[in-house]
XYZ file of C-alpha atoms in Angstrom:
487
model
C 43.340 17.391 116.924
C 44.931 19.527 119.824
C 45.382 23.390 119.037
C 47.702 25.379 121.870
C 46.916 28.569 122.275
C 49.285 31.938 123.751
C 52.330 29.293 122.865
C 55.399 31.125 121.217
C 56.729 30.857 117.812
C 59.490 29.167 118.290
C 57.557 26.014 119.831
C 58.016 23.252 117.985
C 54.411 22.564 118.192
C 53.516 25.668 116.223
C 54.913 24.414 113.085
C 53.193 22.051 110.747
C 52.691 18.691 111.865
C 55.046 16.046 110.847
C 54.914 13.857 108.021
C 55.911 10.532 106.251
C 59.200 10.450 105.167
C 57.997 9.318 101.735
C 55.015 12.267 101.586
C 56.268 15.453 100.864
C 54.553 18.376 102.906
C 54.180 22.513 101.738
C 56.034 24.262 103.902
C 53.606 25.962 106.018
C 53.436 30.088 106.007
C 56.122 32.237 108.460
C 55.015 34.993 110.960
C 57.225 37.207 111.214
C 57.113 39.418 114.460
C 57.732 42.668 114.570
C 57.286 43.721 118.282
C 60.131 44.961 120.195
C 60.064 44.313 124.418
C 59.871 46.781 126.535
C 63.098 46.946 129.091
C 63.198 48.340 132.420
C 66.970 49.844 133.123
C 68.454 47.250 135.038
C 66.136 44.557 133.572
C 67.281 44.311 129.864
C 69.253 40.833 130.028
C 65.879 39.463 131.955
C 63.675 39.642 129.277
C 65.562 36.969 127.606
C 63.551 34.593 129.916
C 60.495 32.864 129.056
C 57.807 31.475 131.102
C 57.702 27.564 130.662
C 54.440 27.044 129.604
C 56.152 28.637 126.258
C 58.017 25.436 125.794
C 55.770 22.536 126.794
C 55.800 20.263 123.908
C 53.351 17.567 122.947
C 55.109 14.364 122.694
C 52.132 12.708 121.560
C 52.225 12.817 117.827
C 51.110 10.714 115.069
C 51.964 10.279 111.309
C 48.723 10.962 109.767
C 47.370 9.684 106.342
C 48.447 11.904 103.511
C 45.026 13.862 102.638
C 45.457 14.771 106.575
C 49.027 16.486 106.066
C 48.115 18.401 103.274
C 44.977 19.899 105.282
C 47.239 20.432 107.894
C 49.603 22.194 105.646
C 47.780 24.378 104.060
C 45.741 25.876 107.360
C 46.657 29.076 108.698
C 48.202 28.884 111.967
C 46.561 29.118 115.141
C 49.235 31.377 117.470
C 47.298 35.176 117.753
C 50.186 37.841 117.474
C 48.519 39.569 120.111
C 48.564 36.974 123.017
C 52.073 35.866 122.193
C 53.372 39.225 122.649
C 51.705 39.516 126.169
C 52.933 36.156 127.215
C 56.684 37.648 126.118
C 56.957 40.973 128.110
C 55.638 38.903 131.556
C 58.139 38.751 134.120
C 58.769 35.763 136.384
C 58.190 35.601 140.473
C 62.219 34.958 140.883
C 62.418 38.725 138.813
C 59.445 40.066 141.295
C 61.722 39.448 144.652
C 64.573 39.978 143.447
C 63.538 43.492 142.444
C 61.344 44.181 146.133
C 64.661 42.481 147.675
C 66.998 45.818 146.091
C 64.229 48.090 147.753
C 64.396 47.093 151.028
C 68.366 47.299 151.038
C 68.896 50.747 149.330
C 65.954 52.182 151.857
C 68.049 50.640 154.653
C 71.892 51.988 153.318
C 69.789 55.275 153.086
C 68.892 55.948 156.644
C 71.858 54.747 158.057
C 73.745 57.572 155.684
C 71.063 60.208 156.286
C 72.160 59.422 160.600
C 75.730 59.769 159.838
C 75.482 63.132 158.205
C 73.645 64.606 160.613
C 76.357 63.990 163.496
C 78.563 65.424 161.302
C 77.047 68.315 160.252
C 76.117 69.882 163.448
C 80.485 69.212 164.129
C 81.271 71.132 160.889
C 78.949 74.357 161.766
C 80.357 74.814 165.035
C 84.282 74.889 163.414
C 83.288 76.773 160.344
C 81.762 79.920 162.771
C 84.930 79.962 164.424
C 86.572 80.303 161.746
C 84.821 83.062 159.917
C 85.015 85.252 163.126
C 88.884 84.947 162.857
C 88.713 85.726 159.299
C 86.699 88.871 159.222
C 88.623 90.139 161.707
C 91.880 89.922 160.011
C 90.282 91.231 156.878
C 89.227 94.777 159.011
C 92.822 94.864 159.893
C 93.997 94.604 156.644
C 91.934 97.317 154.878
C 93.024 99.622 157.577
C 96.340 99.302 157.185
C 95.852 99.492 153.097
C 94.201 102.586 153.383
C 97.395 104.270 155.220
C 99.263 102.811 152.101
C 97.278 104.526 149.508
C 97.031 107.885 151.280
C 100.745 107.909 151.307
C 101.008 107.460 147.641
C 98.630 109.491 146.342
C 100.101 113.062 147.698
C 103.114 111.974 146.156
C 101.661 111.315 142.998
C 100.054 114.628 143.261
C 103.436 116.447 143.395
C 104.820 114.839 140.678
C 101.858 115.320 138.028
C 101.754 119.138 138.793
C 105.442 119.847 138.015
C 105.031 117.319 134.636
C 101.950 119.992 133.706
C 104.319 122.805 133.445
C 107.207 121.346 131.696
C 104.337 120.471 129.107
C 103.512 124.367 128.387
C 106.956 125.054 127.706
C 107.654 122.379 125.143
C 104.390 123.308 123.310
C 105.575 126.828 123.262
C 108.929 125.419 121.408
C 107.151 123.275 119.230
C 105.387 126.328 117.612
C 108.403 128.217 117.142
C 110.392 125.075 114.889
C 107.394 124.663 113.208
C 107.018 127.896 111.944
C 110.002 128.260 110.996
C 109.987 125.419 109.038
C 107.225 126.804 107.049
C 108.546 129.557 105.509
C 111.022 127.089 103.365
C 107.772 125.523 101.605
C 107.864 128.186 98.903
C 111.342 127.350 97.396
C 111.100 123.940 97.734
C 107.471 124.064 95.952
C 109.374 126.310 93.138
C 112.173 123.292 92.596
C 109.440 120.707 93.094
C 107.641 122.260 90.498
C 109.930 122.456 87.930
C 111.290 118.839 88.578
C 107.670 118.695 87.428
C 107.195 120.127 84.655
C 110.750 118.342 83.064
C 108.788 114.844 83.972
C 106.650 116.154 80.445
C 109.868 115.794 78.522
C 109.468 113.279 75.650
C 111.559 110.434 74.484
C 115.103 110.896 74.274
C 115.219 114.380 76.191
C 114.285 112.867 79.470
C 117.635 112.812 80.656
C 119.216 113.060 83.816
C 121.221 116.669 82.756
C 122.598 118.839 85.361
C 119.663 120.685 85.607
C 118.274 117.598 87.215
C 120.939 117.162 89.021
C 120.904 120.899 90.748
C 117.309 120.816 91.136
C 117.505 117.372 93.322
C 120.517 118.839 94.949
C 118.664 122.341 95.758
C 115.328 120.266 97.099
C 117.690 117.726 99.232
C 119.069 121.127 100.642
C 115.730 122.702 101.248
C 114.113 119.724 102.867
C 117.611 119.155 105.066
C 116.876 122.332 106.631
C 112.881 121.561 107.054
C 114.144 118.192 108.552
C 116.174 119.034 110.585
C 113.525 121.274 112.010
C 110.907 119.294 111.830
C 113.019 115.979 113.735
C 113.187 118.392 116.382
C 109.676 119.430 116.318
C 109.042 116.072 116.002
C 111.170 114.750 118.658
C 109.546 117.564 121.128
C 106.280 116.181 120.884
C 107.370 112.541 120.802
C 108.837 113.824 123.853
C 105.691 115.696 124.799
C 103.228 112.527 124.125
C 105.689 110.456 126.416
C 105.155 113.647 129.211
C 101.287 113.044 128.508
C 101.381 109.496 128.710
C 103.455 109.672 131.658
C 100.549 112.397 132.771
C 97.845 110.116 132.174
C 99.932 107.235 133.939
C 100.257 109.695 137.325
C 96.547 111.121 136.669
C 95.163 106.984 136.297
C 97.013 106.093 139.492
C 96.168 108.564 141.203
C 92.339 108.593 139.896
C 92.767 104.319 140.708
C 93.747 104.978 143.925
C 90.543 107.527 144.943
C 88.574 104.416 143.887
C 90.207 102.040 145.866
C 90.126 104.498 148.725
C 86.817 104.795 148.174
C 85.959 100.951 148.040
C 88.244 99.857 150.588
C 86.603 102.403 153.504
C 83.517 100.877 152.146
C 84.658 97.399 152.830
C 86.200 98.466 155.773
C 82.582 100.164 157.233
C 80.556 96.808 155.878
C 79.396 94.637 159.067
C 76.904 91.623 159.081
C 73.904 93.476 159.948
C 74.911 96.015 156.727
C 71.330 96.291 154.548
C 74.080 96.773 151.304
C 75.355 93.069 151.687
C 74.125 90.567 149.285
C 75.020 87.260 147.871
C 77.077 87.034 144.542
C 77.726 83.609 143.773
C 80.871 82.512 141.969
C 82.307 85.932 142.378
C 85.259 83.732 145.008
C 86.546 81.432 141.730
C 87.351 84.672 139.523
C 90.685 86.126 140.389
C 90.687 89.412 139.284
C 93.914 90.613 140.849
C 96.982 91.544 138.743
C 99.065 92.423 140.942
C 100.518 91.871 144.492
C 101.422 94.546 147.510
C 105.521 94.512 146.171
C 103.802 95.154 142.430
C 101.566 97.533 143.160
C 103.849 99.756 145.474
C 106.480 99.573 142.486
C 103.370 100.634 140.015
C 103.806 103.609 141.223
C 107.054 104.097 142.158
C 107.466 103.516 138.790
C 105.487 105.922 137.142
C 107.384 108.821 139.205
C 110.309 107.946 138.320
C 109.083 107.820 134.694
C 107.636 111.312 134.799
C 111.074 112.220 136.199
C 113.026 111.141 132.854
C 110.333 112.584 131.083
C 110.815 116.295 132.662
C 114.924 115.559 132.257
C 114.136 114.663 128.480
C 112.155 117.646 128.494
C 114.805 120.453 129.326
C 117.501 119.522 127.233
C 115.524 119.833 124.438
C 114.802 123.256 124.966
C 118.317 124.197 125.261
C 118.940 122.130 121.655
C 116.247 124.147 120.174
C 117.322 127.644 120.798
C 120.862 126.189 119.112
C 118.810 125.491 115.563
C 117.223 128.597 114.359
C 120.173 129.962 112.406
C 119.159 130.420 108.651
C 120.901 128.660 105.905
C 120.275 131.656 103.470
C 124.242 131.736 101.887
C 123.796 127.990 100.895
C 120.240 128.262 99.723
C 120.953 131.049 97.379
C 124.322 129.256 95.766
C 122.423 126.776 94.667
C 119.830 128.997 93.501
C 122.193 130.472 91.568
C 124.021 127.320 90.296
C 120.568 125.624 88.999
C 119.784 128.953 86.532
C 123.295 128.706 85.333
C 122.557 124.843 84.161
C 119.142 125.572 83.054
C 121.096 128.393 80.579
C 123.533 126.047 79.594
C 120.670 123.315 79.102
C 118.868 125.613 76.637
C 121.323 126.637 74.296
C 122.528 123.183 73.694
C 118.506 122.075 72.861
C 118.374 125.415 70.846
C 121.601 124.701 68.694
C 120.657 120.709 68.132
C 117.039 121.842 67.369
C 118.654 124.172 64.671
C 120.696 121.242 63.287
C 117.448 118.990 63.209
C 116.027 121.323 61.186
C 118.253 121.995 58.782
C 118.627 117.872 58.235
C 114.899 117.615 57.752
C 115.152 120.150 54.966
C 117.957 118.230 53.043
C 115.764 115.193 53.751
C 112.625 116.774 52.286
C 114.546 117.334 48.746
C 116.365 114.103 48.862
C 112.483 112.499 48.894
C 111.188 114.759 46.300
C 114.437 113.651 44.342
C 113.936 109.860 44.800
C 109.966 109.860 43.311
C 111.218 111.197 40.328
C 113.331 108.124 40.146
C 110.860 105.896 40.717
C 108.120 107.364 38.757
C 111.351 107.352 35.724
C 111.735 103.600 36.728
C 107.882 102.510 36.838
C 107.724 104.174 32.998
C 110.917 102.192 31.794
C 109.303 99.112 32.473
C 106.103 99.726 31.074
C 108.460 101.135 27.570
C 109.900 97.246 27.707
C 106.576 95.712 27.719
C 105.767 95.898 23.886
C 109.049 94.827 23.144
C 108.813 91.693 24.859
C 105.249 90.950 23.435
C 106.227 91.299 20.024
C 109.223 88.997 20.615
C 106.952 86.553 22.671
C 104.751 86.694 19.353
C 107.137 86.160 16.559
C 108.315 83.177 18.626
C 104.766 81.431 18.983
C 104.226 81.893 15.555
C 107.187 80.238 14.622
C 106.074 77.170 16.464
C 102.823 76.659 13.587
C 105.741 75.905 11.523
C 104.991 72.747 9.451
C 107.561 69.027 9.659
C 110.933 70.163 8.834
C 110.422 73.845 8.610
C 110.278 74.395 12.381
C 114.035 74.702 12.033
C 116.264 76.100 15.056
C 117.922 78.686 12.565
C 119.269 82.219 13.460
C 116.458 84.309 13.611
C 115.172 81.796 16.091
C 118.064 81.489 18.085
C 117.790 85.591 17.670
C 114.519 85.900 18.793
C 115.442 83.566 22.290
C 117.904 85.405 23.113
C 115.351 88.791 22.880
C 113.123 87.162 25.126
C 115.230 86.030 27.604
C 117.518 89.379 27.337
C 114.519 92.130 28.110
C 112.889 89.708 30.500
C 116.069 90.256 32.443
C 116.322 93.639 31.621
C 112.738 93.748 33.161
C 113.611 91.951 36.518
C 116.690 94.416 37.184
C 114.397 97.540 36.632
C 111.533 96.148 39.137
C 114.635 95.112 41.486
C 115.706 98.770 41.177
C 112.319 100.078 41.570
C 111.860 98.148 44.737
C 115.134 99.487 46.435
C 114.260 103.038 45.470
C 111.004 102.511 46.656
C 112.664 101.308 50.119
C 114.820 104.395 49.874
C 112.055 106.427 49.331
C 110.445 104.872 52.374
C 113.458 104.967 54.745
C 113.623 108.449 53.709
C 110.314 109.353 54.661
C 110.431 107.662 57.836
C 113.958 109.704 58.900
C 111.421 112.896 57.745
C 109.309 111.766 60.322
C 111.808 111.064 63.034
C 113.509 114.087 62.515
C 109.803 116.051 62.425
C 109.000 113.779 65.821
C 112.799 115.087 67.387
C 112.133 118.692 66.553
C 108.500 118.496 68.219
C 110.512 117.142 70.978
C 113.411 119.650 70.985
C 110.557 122.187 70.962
C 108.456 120.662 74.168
C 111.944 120.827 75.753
C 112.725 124.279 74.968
C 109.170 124.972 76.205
C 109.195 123.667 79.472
C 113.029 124.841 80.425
C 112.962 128.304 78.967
C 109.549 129.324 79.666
C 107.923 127.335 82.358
C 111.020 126.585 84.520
C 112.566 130.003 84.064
C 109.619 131.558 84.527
C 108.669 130.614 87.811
C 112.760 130.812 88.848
C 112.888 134.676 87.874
C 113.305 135.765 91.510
C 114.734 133.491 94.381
C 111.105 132.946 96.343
C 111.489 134.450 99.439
C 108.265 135.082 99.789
C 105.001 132.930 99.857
C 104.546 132.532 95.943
C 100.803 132.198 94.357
C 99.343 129.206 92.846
C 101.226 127.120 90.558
C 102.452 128.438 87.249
C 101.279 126.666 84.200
């Protein structure tokens, strides 16, 4: 029998051989290959070919006896994994010159390129030198005549920031004065503050909104009207004075932006091609710094003159408004002085006169209670008096019910006794009814003594706070800077 060797698997040679139709034959084992082809890039549909000794096929085959099949059935094949993989990755002549063919042309398209770009370049360096010689020579031009620009605006930037600086010393000395004065109202409006205060510690029912309440708001609203209308001032001069330093920083950053730039541009101006300082800096032509053009930056600082200007203008009419505002509201402040110790009088005679009335209620109350527990203690020993009676007639009528046959007649002193049961059993439930309302009378009672003991503790924190912590600190109209707070 013939074996082929290096054949592939798909050969239909490599199977089992045939057999009679009437014999049936084991299928024989499958190999299943597990090697993957190398591809070279450009070469990956080309492995797909095969050489052709992989699919020579014997045509010479017989139908052997049936002991012949079944030893050819059952022997392991003879195909080596090994050499059928190298027979697959082999590549055929047609691949070989095809491959040495794409060589030979892209060597050839390469010269002829490399010739082309040399004719050009040597073209291209003679135009570009040209051109860079015109170019640096416009540039000197142009830093010289940028220079001129920036010396012109930098003395007049100069002028302008010196004459800012002393409008700035006079506001500050302004300033001071308003703020001062507005100090010296802190005392009375700490003494109102205070005793708005101390009325927050009212309980319950007595924080109202009286006219003490009222005054005091109205005497703080007319304390902090004159400390505002200070203080906008004093506030408005140094808004005013923070827009004449930002408008001094504006002229002082120009000016200190334009010593730079006069500084770099005569650098760039001095700079020639055998300078040692000249190095490469690669990218630095693709990042546009700039943020601003010649008309914009001219205007930059037109601008910022004409801004410190305003802010000088700004600056002397509020001096002239300020010497206007120092007049005293003294005959207003002390009215309403005045009018608040009047209420807070008035305040604590009413909480003295309804504290008196509380009291005397609570005393009524007291006697009223002691007067309803005798009641109910009378009550509670009335019902416990009916008790026997009710036994006795509960007895008598059980007994009657051992009466023998005929004998347990409904007769009068039965029909008597009934009518005792069922006459102090409801004379029982109408005590206990009238036990329970005293008892809630005794208990509403107790909890008006309470309420009315809860209202005078009230009346009394009242009468505390108004007479003797308010009052006390509003003795004297605080013209002065008063100590610490009272307690």
């Amino acid at each position: 029998m013939t074996e082929f060797l290096g054949t592939t698997q798909t050969a239909s040679y490599c199977g089992p051989k045939k057999a009679c139709a009437s014999v049936p034959v084991a299928p024989a084992p499958v190999i299943q290959e597990c090697y993957q082809p190398y591809y070279l890039p450009g070469y990956r549909y080309l492995n797909s070919w095969r050489p052709s000794l992989f699919y020579r096929v014997c045509d010479a085959q017989t139908c052997p006896d049936e002991g012949a099949t079944r030893r050819s059935a059952l022997r392991p094949p003879t195909i080596l994994p090994a050499v059928r993989s190298a027979l697959f990755c082999r590549y055929s002549p047609l691949d070989w010159d095809q491959f040495n063919r794409l060589q030979v042309r892209g060597a050839e398209a390469s010269r002829l390129w490399a010739g082309r770009l040399t004719g050009d370049s040597m073209r291209l360096m003679q135009d570009k030198d040209q051109l860079t010689r015109q170019m640096q020579e416009g540039t000197c031009r142009n830093l010289g005549q940028r220079l001129s620009d920036i010396g012109f605006w930098k003395s007049e930037l100069s002028y302008e920031l010196e004459r800012l600086l002393n409008e700035n010393h006079s506001l500050d000395s302004i300033k001071r004065r308003l703020e001062c004065a507005a100090q010296e109202l802190n005392c009375p409006l700490q003494v109102a503050l205070e005793c708005l205060y101390q009325r927050e510690k009212r309980i319950g029912i007595d924080l109202v909104h009286d006219d003490v309440e009222k005054n005091l708001i109205r005497e703080v609203d007319l304390l902090k009207c004159c400390q505002e209308q200070m203080r906008k001032l004093a506030q408005r001069i140094d808004l005013q004075m923070r827009d004449n330093r930002d408008a001094q920083h504006a002229l002082e950053r120009d000016l200190e932006d334009k010593n730079s730039a006069e500084f770099i541009d005569e650098k760039c101006l001095n700079l020639r091609n055998t300078s040692d300082c000249i190095s490469f800096f690669h990218g630095v032509e693709k990042i546009d710094g700039t943020i601003s053009v010649p008309e914009t930056w001219a205007k930059f600082s037109n601008d910022n003159i004409r801004h410190s200007q305003n802010m000088r203008a700004n600056s002397i009419r509020l001096q002239e408004e300020a010497q206007n505002l120092f007049d005293v509201l003294s005959d207003q402040m002390w009215k309403q002085f005045t009018n608040t110790n009047l209420a807070f009088n008035a305040r604590i005679a009413e909480v003295t006169d309804i504290k008196n009335k509380l009291q005397t209620q609570l005393a009524k109350t007291l006697q009223e209670i002691f007067q309803t527990e005798n009641t109910v203690m009378l009550l509670e020993r009335s019902i416990m008096a009916k008790e026997a009676p009710l036994k006795v007639a509960q007895t008598r009528l059980e007994c009657r019910t051992r009466r023998p046959s005929v004998e347990l007649c409904r007769d009068i002193p039965q029909f008597k006794l009934v009518n005792e049961v069922f006459t102090i059993d409801d004379t029982l439930q109408t005590l206990k009814l009238r036990l329970r309302e005293t008892r809630d009378t005794l208990q509403l009672l107790v909890m008006t003594k309470c309420r009315l003991e809860h209202e005078l503790a009230v009346k009394a924190n009242t009468l505390c706070i108004d007479k003797e912590k308010c009052m006390g600190l509003r003795k004297t109209f605080p013209s002065t800077p008063c100590p610490g707070t009272c307690p």
